[in-house]
JSON list of C-alpha atoms in Angstrom, two decimals:
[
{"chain": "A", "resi": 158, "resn": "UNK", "atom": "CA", "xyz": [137.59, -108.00, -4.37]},
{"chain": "A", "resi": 159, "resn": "UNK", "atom": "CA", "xyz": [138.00, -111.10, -2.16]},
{"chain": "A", "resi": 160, "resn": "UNK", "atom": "CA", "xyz": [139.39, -110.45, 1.56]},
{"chain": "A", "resi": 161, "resn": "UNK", "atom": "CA", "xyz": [142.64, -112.27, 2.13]},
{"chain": "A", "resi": 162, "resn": "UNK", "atom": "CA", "xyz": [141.70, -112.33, 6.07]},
{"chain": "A", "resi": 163, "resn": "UNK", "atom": "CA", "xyz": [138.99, -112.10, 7.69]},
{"chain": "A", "resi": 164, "resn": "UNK", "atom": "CA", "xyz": [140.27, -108.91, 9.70]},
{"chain": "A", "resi": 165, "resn": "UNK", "atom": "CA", "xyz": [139.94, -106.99, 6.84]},
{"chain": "A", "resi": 166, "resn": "UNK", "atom": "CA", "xyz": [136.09, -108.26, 5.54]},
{"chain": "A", "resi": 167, "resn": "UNK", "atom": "CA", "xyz": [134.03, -105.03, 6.68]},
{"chain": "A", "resi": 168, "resn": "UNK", "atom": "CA", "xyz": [130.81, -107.17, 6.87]},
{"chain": "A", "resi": 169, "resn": "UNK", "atom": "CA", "xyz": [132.04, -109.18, 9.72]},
{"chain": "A", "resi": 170, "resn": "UNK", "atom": "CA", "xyz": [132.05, -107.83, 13.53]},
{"chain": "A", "resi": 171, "resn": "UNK", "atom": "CA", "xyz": [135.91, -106.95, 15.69]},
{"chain": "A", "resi": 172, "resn": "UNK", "atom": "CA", "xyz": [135.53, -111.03, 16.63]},
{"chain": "A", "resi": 173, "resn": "UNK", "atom": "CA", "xyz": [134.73, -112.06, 13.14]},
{"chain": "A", "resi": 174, "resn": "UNK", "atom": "CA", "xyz": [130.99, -113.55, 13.77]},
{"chain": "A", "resi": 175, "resn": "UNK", "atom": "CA", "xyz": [128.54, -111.75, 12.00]},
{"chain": "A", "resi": 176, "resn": "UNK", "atom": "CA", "xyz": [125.70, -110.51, 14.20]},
{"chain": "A", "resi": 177, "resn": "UNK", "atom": "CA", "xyz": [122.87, -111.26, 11.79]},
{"chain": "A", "resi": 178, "resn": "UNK", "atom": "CA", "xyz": [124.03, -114.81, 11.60]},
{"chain": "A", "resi": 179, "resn": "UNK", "atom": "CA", "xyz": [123.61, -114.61, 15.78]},
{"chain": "A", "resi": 180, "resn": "UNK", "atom": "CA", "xyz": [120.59, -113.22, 15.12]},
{"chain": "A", "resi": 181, "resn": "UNK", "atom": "CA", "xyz": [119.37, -115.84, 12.39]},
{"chain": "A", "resi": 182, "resn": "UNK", "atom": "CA", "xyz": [120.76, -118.83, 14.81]},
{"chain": "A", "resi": 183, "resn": "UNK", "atom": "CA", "xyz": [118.85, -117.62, 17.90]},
{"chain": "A", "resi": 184, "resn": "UNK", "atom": "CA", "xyz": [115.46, -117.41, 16.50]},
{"chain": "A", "resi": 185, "resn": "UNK", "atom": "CA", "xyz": [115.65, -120.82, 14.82]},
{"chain": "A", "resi": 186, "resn": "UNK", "atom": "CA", "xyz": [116.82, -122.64, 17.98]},
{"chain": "A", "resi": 187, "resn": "UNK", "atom": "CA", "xyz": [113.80, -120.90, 19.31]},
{"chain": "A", "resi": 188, "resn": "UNK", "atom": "CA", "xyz": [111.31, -122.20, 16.97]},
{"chain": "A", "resi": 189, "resn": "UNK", "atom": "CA", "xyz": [113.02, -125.69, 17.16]},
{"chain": "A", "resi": 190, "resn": "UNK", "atom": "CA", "xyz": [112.32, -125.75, 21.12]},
{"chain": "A", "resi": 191, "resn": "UNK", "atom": "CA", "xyz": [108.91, -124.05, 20.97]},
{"chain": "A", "resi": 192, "resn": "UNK", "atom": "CA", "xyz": [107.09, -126.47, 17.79]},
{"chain": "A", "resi": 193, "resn": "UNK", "atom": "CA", "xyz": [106.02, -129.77, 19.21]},
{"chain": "A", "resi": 194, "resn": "UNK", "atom": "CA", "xyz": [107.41, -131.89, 16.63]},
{"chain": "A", "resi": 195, "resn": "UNK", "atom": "CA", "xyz": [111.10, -130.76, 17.25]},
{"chain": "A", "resi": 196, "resn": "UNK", "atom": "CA", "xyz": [111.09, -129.73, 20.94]},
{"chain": "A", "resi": 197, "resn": "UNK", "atom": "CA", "xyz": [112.50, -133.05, 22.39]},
{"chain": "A", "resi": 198, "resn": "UNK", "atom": "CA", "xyz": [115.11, -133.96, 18.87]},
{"chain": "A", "resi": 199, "resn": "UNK", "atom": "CA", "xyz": [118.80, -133.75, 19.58]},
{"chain": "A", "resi": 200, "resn": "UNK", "atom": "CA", "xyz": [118.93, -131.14, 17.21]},
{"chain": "A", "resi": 201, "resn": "UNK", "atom": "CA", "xyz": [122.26, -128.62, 16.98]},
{"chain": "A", "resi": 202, "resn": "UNK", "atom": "CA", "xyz": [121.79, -125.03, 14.90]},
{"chain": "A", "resi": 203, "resn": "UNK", "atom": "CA", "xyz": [124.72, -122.66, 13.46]},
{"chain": "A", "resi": 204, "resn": "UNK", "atom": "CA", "xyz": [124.74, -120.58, 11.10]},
{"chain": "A", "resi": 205, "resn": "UNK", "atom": "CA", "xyz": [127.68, -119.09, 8.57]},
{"chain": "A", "resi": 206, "resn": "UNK", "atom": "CA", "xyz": [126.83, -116.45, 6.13]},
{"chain": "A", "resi": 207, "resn": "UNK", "atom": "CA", "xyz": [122.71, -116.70, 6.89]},
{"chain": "A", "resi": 208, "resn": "UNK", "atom": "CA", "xyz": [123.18, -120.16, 6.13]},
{"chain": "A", "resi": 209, "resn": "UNK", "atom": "CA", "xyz": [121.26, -122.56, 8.86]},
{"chain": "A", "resi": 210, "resn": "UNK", "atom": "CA", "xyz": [123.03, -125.86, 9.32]},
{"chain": "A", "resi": 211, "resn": "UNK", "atom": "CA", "xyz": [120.69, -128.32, 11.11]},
{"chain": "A", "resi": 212, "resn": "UNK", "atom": "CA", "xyz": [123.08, -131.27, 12.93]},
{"chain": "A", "resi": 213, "resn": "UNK", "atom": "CA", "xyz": [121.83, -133.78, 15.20]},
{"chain": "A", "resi": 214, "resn": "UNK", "atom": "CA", "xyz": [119.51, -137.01, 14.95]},
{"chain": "A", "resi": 215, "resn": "UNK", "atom": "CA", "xyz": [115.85, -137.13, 14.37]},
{"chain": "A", "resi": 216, "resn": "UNK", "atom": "CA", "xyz": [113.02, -139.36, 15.26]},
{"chain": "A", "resi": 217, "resn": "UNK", "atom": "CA", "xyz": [111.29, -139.81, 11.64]},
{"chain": "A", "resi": 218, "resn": "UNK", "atom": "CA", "xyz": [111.34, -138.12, 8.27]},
{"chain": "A", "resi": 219, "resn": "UNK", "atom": "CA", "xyz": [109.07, -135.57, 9.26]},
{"chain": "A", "resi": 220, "resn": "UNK", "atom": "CA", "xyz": [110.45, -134.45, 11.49]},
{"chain": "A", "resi": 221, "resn": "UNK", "atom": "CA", "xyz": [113.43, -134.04, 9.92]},
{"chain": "A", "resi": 222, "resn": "UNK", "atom": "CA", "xyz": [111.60, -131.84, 7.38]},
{"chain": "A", "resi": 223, "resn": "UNK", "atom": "CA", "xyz": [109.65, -129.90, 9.89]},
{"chain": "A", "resi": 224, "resn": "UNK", "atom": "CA", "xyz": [112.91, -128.67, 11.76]},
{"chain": "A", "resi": 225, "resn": "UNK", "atom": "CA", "xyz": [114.25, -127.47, 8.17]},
{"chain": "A", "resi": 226, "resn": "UNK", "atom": "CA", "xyz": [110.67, -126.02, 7.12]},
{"chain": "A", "resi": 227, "resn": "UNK", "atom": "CA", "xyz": [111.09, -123.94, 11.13]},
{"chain": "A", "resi": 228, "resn": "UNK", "atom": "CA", "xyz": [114.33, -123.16, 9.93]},
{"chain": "A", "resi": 229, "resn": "UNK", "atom": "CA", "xyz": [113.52, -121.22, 6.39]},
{"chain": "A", "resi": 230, "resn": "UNK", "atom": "CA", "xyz": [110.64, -119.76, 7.99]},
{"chain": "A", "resi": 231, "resn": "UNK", "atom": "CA", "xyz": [112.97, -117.15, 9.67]},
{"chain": "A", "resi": 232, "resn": "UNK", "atom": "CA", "xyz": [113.68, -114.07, 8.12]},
{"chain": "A", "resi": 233, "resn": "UNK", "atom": "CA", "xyz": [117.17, -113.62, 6.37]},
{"chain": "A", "resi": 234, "resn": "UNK", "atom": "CA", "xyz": [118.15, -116.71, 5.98]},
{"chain": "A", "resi": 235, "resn": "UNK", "atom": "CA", "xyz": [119.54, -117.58, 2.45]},
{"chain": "A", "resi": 236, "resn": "UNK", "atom": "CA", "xyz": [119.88, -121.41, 2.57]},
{"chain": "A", "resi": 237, "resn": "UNK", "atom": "CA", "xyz": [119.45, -124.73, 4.69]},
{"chain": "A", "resi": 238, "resn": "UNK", "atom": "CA", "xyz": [121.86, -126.89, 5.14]},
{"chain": "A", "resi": 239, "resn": "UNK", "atom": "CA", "xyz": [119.54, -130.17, 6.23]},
{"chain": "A", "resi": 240, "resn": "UNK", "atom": "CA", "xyz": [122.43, -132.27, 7.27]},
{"chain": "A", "resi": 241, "resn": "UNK", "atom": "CA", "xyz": [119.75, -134.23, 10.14]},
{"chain": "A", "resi": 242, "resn": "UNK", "atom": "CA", "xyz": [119.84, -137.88, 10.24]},
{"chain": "A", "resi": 243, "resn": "UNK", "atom": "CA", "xyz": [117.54, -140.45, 11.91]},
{"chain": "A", "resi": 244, "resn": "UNK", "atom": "CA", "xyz": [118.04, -142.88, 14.85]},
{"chain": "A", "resi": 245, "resn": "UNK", "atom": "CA", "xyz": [119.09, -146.07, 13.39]},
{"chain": "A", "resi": 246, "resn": "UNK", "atom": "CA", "xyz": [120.12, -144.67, 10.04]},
{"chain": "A", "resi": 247, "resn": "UNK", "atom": "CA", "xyz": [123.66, -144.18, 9.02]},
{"chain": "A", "resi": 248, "resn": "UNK", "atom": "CA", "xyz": [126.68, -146.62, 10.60]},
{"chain": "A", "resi": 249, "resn": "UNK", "atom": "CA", "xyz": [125.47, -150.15, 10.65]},
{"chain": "A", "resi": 250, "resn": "UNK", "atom": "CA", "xyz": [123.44, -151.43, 12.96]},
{"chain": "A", "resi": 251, "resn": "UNK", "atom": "CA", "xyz": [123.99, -154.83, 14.88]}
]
């Protein structure tokens, strides 16, 4: 039975943020700052649902992979959401 509101959806908290998605966004935005190859990336974490959604820009493709790779290393997370992009890539450049 969907939950017309979210007040009423027994799996969230009284402020309607689940605590294992706090949980799930803390440890990868620890992992991000601790591995050498994402530590200095403008990288942004949340999570909805124990799905990890990776914002931000990136140096290089691997990178980019290595910060999702960090992020479904952590246990309980159900899905990435890689949504990084590189410097240079995406509006046009002049």
């Amino acid at each position: 039975m969907p939950w017309p509101y979210p007040e009423h959806n027994p799996y969230l908290g009284n402020d309607g943020v689940h605590e294992e998605d706090l949980r799930i966004a803390a440890l990868v935005a620890q992992r991000l700052s601790a591995d050498w190859t994402t530590r200095r990336q403008q990288i942004s974490v949340s999570v909805q649902n124990r799905v990890v959604i990776l914002t931000g820009m990136v140096a290089d493709p691997a990178t980019r992979r290595a910060a999702g790779d960090l992020a479904w290393d952590v246990t309980g997370v159900f899905d990435v959401c890689n949504a990084l992009t590189l410097y240079g890539r995406g509006r046009g450049r002049r």
